Structures are given as structure tokens and as C-alpha cells.
CSV table of C-alpha atoms in Angstrom, one decimal:
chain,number,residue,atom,x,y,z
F,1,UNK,CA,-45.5,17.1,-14.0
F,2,UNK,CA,-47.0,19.8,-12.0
F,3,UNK,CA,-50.7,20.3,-11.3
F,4,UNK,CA,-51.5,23.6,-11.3
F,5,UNK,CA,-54.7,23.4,-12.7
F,6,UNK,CA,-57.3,21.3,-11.0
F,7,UNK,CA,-60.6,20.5,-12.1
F,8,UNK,CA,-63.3,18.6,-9.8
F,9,UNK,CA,-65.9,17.0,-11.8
F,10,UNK,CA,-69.8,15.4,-10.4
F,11,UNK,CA,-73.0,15.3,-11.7
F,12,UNK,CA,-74.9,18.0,-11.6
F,13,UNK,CA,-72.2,20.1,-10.2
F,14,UNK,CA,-74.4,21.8,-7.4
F,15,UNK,CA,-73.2,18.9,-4.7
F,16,UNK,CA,-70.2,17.3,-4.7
F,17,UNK,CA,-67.4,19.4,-6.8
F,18,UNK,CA,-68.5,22.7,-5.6
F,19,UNK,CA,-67.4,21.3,-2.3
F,20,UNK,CA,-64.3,20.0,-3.6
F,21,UNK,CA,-63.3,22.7,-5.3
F,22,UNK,CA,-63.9,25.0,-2.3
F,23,UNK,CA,-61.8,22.4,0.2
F,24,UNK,CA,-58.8,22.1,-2.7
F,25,UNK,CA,-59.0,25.6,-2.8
F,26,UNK,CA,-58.0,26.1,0.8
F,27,UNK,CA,-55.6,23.1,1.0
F,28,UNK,CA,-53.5,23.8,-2.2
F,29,UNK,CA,-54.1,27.9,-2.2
F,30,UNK,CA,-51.2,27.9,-5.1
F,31,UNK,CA,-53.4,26.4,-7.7
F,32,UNK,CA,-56.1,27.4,-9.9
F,33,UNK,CA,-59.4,24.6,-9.0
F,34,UNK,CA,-62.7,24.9,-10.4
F,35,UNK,CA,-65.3,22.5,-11.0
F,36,UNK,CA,-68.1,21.7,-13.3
F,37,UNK,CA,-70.6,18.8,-13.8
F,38,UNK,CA,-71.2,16.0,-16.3
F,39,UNK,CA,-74.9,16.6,-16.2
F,40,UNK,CA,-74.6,19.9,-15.3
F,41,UNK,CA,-78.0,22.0,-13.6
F,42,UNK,CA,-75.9,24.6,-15.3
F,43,UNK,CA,-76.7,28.3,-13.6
F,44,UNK,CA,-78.1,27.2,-10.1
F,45,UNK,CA,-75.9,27.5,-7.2
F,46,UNK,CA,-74.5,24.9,-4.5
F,47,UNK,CA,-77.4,22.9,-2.8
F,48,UNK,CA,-78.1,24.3,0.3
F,49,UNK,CA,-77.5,21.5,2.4
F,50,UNK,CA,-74.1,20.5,0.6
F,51,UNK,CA,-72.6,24.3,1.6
F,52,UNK,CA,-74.2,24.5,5.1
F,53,UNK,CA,-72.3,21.4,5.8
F,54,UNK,CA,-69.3,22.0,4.3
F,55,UNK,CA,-69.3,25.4,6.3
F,56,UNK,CA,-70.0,23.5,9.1
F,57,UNK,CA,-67.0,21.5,8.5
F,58,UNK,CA,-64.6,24.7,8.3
F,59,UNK,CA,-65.1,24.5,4.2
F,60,UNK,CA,-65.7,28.1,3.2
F,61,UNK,CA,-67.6,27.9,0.2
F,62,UNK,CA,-68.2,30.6,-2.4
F,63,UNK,CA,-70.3,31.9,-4.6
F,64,UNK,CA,-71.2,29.1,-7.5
F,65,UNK,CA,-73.0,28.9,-10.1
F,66,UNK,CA,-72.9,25.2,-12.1
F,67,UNK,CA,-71.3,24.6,-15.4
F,68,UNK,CA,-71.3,22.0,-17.9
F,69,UNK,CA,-68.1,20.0,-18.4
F,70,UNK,CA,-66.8,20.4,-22.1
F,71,UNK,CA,-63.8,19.6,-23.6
F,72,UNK,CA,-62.9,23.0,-23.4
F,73,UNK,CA,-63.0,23.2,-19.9
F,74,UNK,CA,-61.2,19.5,-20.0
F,75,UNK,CA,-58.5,20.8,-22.1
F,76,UNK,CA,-57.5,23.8,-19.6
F,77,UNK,CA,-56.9,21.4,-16.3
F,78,UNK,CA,-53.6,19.0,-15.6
F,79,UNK,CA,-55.6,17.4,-13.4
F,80,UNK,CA,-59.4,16.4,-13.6
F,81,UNK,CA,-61.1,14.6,-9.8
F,82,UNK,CA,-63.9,12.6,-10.1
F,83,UNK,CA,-66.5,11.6,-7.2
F,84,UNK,CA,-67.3,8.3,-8.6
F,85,UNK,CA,-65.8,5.5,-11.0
F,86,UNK,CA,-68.8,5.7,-13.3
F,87,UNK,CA,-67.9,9.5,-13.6
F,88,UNK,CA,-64.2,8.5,-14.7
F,89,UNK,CA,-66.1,5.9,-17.1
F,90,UNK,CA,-68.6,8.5,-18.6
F,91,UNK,CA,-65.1,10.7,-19.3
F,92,UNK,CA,-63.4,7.7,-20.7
F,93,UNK,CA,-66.4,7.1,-23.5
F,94,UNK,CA,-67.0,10.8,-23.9
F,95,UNK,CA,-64.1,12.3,-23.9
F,96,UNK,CA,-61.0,9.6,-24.2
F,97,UNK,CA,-58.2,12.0,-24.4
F,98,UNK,CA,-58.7,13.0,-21.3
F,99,UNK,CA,-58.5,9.4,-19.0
F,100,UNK,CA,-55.0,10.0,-18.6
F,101,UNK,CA,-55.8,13.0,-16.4
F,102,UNK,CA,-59.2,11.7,-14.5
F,103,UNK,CA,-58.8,10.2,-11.3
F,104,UNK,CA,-61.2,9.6,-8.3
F,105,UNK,CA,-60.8,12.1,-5.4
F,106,UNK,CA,-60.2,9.7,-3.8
F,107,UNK,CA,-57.6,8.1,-5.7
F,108,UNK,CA,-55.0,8.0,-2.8
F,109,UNK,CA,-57.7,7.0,0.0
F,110,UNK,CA,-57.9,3.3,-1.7
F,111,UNK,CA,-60.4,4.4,-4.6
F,112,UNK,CA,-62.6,5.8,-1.8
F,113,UNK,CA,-66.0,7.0,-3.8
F,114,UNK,CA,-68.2,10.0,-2.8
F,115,UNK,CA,-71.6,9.3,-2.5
F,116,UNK,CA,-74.1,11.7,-4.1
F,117,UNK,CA,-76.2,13.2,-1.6
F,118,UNK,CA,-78.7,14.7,-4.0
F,119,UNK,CA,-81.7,15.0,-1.9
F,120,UNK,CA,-80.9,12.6,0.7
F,121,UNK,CA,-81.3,14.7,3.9
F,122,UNK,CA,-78.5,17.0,5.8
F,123,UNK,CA,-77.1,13.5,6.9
F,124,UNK,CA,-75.7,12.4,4.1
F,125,UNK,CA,-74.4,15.8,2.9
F,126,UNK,CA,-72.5,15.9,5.9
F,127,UNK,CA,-71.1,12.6,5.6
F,128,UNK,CA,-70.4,13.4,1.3
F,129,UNK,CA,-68.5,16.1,2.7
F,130,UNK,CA,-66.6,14.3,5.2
F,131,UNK,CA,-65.5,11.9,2.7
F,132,UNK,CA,-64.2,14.5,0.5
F,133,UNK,CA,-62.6,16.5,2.9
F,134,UNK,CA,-60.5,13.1,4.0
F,135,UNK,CA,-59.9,12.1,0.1
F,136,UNK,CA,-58.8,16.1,-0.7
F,137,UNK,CA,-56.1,15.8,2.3
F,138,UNK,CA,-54.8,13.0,0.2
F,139,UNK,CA,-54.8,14.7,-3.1
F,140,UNK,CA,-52.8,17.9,-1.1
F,141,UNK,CA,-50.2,15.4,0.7
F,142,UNK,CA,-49.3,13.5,-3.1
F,143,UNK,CA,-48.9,17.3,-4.4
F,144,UNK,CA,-46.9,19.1,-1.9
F,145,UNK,CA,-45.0,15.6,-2.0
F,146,UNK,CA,-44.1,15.7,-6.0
F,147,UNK,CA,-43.5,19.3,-5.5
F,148,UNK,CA,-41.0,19.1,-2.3
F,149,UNK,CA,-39.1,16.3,-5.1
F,150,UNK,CA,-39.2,18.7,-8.0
């Protein structure tokens, strides 16, 4: 099975999966990732401290705007990343078809969660952001692996 569609999924979607999507986007340039949030502040853009440190971090980030997860947008990814178990949980009671295609982020750094950083000072994004930079590596090394088999 390939992944060529890749969806990162948080919260709000102004934090976390913006961020992801932007790292993925750079470490797997061959596949198609967006991102979008469970409890979406659908319309604003990437919090402020979340994109200066993921710039500061070499993450180029891009212009975003948030977007509410649906099953639509479900539907239309292979593979769907999650920051959190609860946000794999909220998918599984929401939207059970797709549980076969959530997994954390960081799945392959030994279930490794990403805290949310939602107004917890520059700190904290920068350490969200490390985290997910470190669990997106992971994601990239299982892909390129299953691809270099196919």
C-alpha cells in the first residue's frame, strides 16, 4: 500500500498539523499532505509562535488557513497523523471507518505524543515542534522504506 496522500490532523488546526504538514511536506516532497483540525478555528492562520519556531527550526511554513476535518477530507488521504491518542480516539467514535488509517505521528518514535502548545509561551512551541520534527523523520524513514521494497 502506498501513501500518497497524507493528512495531519490536531485540534484546532492552527498549532500542531500546520507544522506537520509543512515538515512532511519537505521530507516526503512526492506526496500530497495537508492538514485540518478536529475542532477546527476554521479560517485563521498558523499561531504565530508555532510558525516562528518551526522556521526557526529550518520548517518553512506556508500560507494556512484552518479547516475542519470531515469525512470528506478523511476519505481523500491513505494516511491520516494524529498529535495525540485522544485525537485517534475522537476519530475512532466519530468517524470509525477511518481507524484503520489514523496513527500517531509519532507512531514509529514509541507512540511519542505531541503536546499542544496552545498558548503556553514560545517554549513549548519550540519544544511541540521539536517533537514533531523527530516523529515526522520517522514517518519519512517507514515510507521511503516500504517504497525502496515495492
Amino acid at each position: 500500500m502506498m501513501f500518497n496522500t497524507i493528512l495531519t490532523v490536531c485540534t484546532a488546526n492552527i498549532c500542531r498539523s500546520p507544522v506537520a504538514e509543512a515538515a512532511l511536506r519537505h521530507m516526503l516532497p512526492d506526496h500530497q499532505v495537508s492538514s485540518a483540525g478536529l475542532y477546527a478555528l476554521a479560517g485563521r492562520g498558523a499561531d504565530k509562535d508555532s510558525s516562528a519556531a518551526a522556521e526557526a527550526q529550518g520548517i518553512v511554513m506556508h500560507d494556512h488557513t484552518a479547516r475542519q476535518f470531515s469525512a470528506e477530507i478523511a476519505s481523500a488521504s491513505d494516511l491520516i497523523l494524529v498529535m495525540e491518542t485522544h485525537h485517534r480516539q475522537d476519530i475512532a467514535e466519530r468517524w470509525p471507518q477511518f481507524l484503520g488509517k489514523t496513527f500517531l505521528l509519532g507512531h514509529f518514535r514509541e507512540a511519542r505524543e505531541v503536546p499542544d502548545p496552545y498558548k503556553q509561551g514560545f517554549g513549548m512551541h519550540h519544544h511541540a515542534v521539536e517533537i514533531i520534527r523527530d516523529c515526522s523523520a520517522g514517518w519519512r524513514d517507514q515510507l521511503e522504506q516500504m517504497k525502496a521494497r515495492s
